[in-house]
């Protein structure tokens, strides 16, 4: 369905997208991560390109090739993603945080492989920076910021709280356990929440949802200019 959406709607706009999981090392051979495939973020990047935008894609480790034409910055940890976003957010018109960022990282990264010992292993974790919340706090005039919320319960309540607490303009809420949605799926089912509306999006490809999200951001930006 990709070429169907080729347009100039985002011509002259800079779009910054984060995608994929982050990885946090425990020792030289082990790390913590999540099931994010990166498909939603990469589909968004392709959609933004097809709509004429200048696209920067900051991605955690995934099994996907970056769309041709994006400025691509691969990262591993949440802190690296934070630094890369900070380096590129000033000039972005639209920012979309599709990445599944690890909330915590191990306090100590062992220099040597952790050897097997007793029956239990305790690892202490420290919080990672919340990139979306940081962007919300440092929002530039005219910038439109979109986050994601993937939940397993109380989807809309949790998503609404994220919209408010992180000072973003939009949250794309999706339920991990709905069939046709989720990390590995090529389709998604979502609800777009902004400060004045809730828009249910029926099951569609992640690319088509990407186009829908970008059009929604454009509408918010146009509203803001009036
Ligand atoms: N996010 C982020 N930096 C983090 C954690 C999350 O930028 N350290 C962003 C995600 O990219 C996503 C949004 O915040 O766009 C919501 O992520 P989510 O994990 O659903 O929310 P959290 O605030 O981390 O809350 P929780 O995991 O407890 O549901
Ligand atoms: Ca989280």
Short mmCIF file of N, CA and C in Angstrom, two decimals, residues 30-107:
data_model
loop_
_atom_site.label_atom_id
_atom_site.label_comp_id
_atom_site.label_asym_id
_atom_site.label_seq_id
_atom_site.Cartn_x
_atom_site.Cartn_y
_atom_site.Cartn_z
N UNK A 30 25.79 -10.75 28.49
CA UNK A 30 24.34 -10.76 28.71
C UNK A 30 23.76 -9.34 28.70
N UNK A 31 22.49 -9.26 28.28
CA UNK A 31 21.82 -7.97 28.32
C UNK A 31 20.33 -8.13 28.55
N UNK A 32 19.68 -7.03 28.93
CA UNK A 32 18.23 -6.99 29.10
C UNK A 32 17.62 -6.20 27.98
N UNK A 33 16.50 -6.68 27.47
CA UNK A 33 15.84 -5.97 26.38
C UNK A 33 14.35 -6.27 26.40
N UNK A 34 13.65 -6.01 25.31
CA UNK A 34 12.22 -6.33 25.22
C UNK A 34 11.92 -6.82 23.81
N UNK A 35 10.64 -7.13 23.56
CA UNK A 35 10.28 -7.80 22.31
C UNK A 35 10.04 -6.86 21.12
N UNK A 36 10.33 -5.59 21.26
CA UNK A 36 10.07 -4.66 20.16
C UNK A 36 10.79 -5.10 18.88
N UNK A 37 10.05 -5.12 17.76
CA UNK A 37 10.64 -5.52 16.47
C UNK A 37 11.14 -4.32 15.68
N UNK A 38 10.69 -3.13 16.04
CA UNK A 38 11.03 -1.92 15.29
C UNK A 38 10.12 -1.66 14.11
N UNK A 39 9.19 -2.59 13.84
CA UNK A 39 8.36 -2.46 12.62
C UNK A 39 7.53 -1.18 12.60
N UNK A 40 6.97 -0.80 13.75
CA UNK A 40 6.13 0.41 13.77
C UNK A 40 6.97 1.65 13.45
N UNK A 41 8.12 1.77 14.08
CA UNK A 41 8.97 2.94 13.86
C UNK A 41 9.52 3.00 12.45
N UNK A 42 9.93 1.84 11.91
CA UNK A 42 10.48 1.82 10.55
C UNK A 42 9.37 2.10 9.52
N UNK A 43 8.16 1.61 9.78
CA UNK A 43 7.03 1.91 8.90
C UNK A 43 6.71 3.40 8.92
N UNK A 44 6.79 3.99 10.11
CA UNK A 44 6.58 5.44 10.23
C UNK A 44 7.63 6.20 9.44
N UNK A 45 8.88 5.74 9.52
CA UNK A 45 9.96 6.42 8.81
C UNK A 45 9.71 6.36 7.30
N UNK A 46 9.30 5.17 6.82
CA UNK A 46 9.02 5.02 5.38
C UNK A 46 7.84 5.92 4.97
N UNK A 47 6.80 5.93 5.81
CA UNK A 47 5.62 6.75 5.51
C UNK A 47 5.99 8.23 5.45
N UNK A 48 6.80 8.68 6.41
CA UNK A 48 7.20 10.09 6.44
C UNK A 48 8.03 10.45 5.20
N UNK A 49 8.92 9.53 4.80
CA UNK A 49 9.69 9.75 3.56
C UNK A 49 8.76 9.88 2.37
N UNK A 50 7.80 8.95 2.28
CA UNK A 50 6.87 8.94 1.14
C UNK A 50 5.99 10.19 1.11
N UNK A 51 5.84 10.83 2.28
CA UNK A 51 5.04 12.06 2.34
C UNK A 51 5.93 13.29 2.16
N UNK A 52 7.21 13.07 1.83
CA UNK A 52 8.07 14.18 1.45
C UNK A 52 8.92 14.77 2.55
N UNK A 53 8.90 14.15 3.75
CA UNK A 53 9.65 14.72 4.88
C UNK A 53 11.13 14.40 4.81
N UNK A 54 11.90 15.16 5.59
CA UNK A 54 13.31 14.85 5.86
C UNK A 54 13.30 14.04 7.15
N UNK A 55 13.78 12.80 7.08
CA UNK A 55 13.55 11.89 8.21
C UNK A 55 14.85 11.47 8.89
N UNK A 56 14.88 11.59 10.21
CA UNK A 56 15.97 11.06 11.02
C UNK A 56 15.42 9.88 11.82
N UNK A 57 16.09 8.74 11.70
CA UNK A 57 15.66 7.54 12.40
C UNK A 57 16.74 7.12 13.40
N UNK A 58 16.37 7.10 14.66
CA UNK A 58 17.28 6.66 15.72
C UNK A 58 16.74 5.33 16.22
N UNK A 59 17.55 4.28 16.06
CA UNK A 59 16.99 2.95 16.29
C UNK A 59 17.86 2.10 17.20
N UNK A 60 17.19 1.37 18.07
CA UNK A 60 17.83 0.30 18.84
C UNK A 60 18.06 -0.88 17.91
N UNK A 61 18.70 -1.94 18.43
CA UNK A 61 19.06 -3.10 17.59
C UNK A 61 17.83 -3.85 17.09
N UNK A 62 17.65 -3.91 15.78
CA UNK A 62 16.52 -4.65 15.17
C UNK A 62 17.00 -5.40 13.93
N UNK A 63 16.15 -6.29 13.44
CA UNK A 63 16.48 -7.09 12.25
C UNK A 63 15.92 -6.43 10.99
N UNK A 64 15.95 -5.13 10.89
CA UNK A 64 15.36 -4.44 9.74
C UNK A 64 16.41 -3.55 9.12
N UNK A 65 16.23 -3.24 7.84
CA UNK A 65 17.12 -2.32 7.16
C UNK A 65 16.46 -0.94 7.17
N UNK A 66 17.25 0.07 7.46
CA UNK A 66 16.70 1.43 7.49
C UNK A 66 16.21 1.82 6.10
N UNK A 67 15.03 2.45 6.00
CA UNK A 67 14.54 2.89 4.69
C UNK A 67 15.56 3.79 4.01
N UNK A 68 15.69 3.61 2.70
CA UNK A 68 16.64 4.39 1.92
C UNK A 68 16.20 5.86 1.94
N UNK A 69 17.13 6.73 2.31
CA UNK A 69 16.80 8.15 2.32
C UNK A 69 16.70 8.75 3.71
N UNK A 70 16.66 7.89 4.76
CA UNK A 70 16.64 8.45 6.12
C UNK A 70 18.06 8.73 6.60
N UNK A 71 18.16 9.64 7.54
CA UNK A 71 19.43 9.77 8.28
C UNK A 71 19.32 8.80 9.43
N UNK A 72 20.25 7.86 9.46
CA UNK A 72 20.11 6.72 10.37
C UNK A 72 21.15 6.74 11.47
N UNK A 73 20.70 6.64 12.71
CA UNK A 73 21.62 6.59 13.85
C UNK A 73 21.29 5.38 14.71
N UNK A 74 22.09 4.31 14.57
CA UNK A 74 21.86 3.14 15.42
C UNK A 74 22.40 3.36 16.83
N UNK A 75 21.64 2.92 17.82
CA UNK A 75 22.07 3.01 19.21
C UNK A 75 21.79 1.68 19.89
N UNK A 76 22.33 1.52 21.09
CA UNK A 76 22.08 0.28 21.84
C UNK A 76 21.31 0.55 23.13
N UNK A 77 21.86 1.41 23.98
CA UNK A 77 21.23 1.61 25.30
C UNK A 77 20.25 2.80 25.28
N UNK A 78 19.45 2.87 26.35
CA UNK A 78 18.52 4.00 26.51
C UNK A 78 19.29 5.32 26.60
N UNK A 79 20.44 5.29 27.28
CA UNK A 79 21.22 6.53 27.42
C UNK A 79 21.76 6.98 26.07
N UNK A 80 22.21 6.02 25.26
CA UNK A 80 22.67 6.38 23.92
C UNK A 80 21.52 6.94 23.08
N UNK A 81 20.34 6.35 23.24
CA UNK A 81 19.18 6.87 22.50
C UNK A 81 18.86 8.28 22.95
N UNK A 82 18.91 8.50 24.27
CA UNK A 82 18.66 9.84 24.83
C UNK A 82 19.64 10.85 24.22
N UNK A 83 20.93 10.51 24.21
CA UNK A 83 21.95 11.43 23.68
C UNK A 83 21.73 11.71 22.19
N UNK A 84 21.39 10.67 21.44
CA UNK A 84 21.17 10.86 20.00
C UNK A 84 19.93 11.73 19.75
N UNK A 85 18.88 11.51 20.54
CA UNK A 85 17.67 12.33 20.40
C UNK A 85 17.99 13.79 20.73
N UNK A 86 18.74 14.00 21.83
CA UNK A 86 19.09 15.37 22.23
C UNK A 86 19.88 16.09 21.13
N UNK A 87 20.72 15.32 20.43
CA UNK A 87 21.54 15.93 19.38
C UNK A 87 20.71 16.32 18.15
N UNK A 88 19.52 15.76 18.00
CA UNK A 88 18.74 15.98 16.78
C UNK A 88 17.37 16.61 16.98
N UNK A 89 16.97 16.82 18.25
CA UNK A 89 15.57 17.23 18.46
C UNK A 89 15.31 18.71 18.20
N UNK A 90 16.35 19.54 18.31
CA UNK A 90 16.12 20.98 18.20
C UNK A 90 15.48 21.40 16.88
N UNK A 91 15.90 20.76 15.81
CA UNK A 91 15.44 21.19 14.49
C UNK A 91 14.23 20.39 14.01
N UNK A 92 13.76 19.45 14.82
CA UNK A 92 12.65 18.59 14.36
C UNK A 92 11.30 19.30 14.50
N UNK A 93 10.47 19.17 13.48
CA UNK A 93 9.10 19.68 13.55
C UNK A 93 8.20 18.66 14.24
N UNK A 94 8.36 17.40 13.85
CA UNK A 94 7.57 16.32 14.43
C UNK A 94 8.52 15.31 15.07
N UNK A 95 8.21 14.88 16.27
CA UNK A 95 9.01 13.84 16.93
C UNK A 95 8.08 12.69 17.32
N UNK A 96 8.46 11.50 16.93
CA UNK A 96 7.63 10.33 17.24
C UNK A 96 8.49 9.30 17.98
N UNK A 97 8.06 8.98 19.19
CA UNK A 97 8.82 8.06 20.03
C UNK A 97 8.19 6.67 20.00
N UNK A 98 8.48 5.96 18.92
CA UNK A 98 7.94 4.61 18.79
C UNK A 98 8.82 3.57 19.47
N UNK A 99 9.99 3.97 19.94
CA UNK A 99 10.91 3.00 20.57
C UNK A 99 10.35 2.48 21.89
N UNK A 100 10.68 1.22 22.16
CA UNK A 100 10.37 0.62 23.47
C UNK A 100 11.63 0.74 24.32
N UNK A 101 11.69 1.84 25.07
CA UNK A 101 12.90 2.17 25.83
C UNK A 101 12.90 1.41 27.15
N UNK A 102 14.02 0.81 27.48
CA UNK A 102 14.14 0.13 28.77
C UNK A 102 14.01 1.14 29.90
N UNK A 103 13.15 0.87 30.87
CA UNK A 103 12.92 1.82 31.96
C UNK A 103 14.08 1.84 32.95
N UNK A 104 14.77 0.71 33.11
CA UNK A 104 15.86 0.60 34.07
C UNK A 104 17.08 -0.07 33.43
N UNK A 105 18.22 0.19 33.98
CA UNK A 105 19.45 -0.51 33.57
C UNK A 105 20.14 -1.02 34.83
N UNK A 106 20.94 -2.06 34.71
CA UNK A 106 21.66 -2.54 35.88
C UNK A 106 22.58 -1.44 36.42
N UNK A 107 22.58 -1.29 37.74
CA UNK A 107 23.40 -0.25 38.38
C UNK A 107 24.88 -0.49 38.08
#
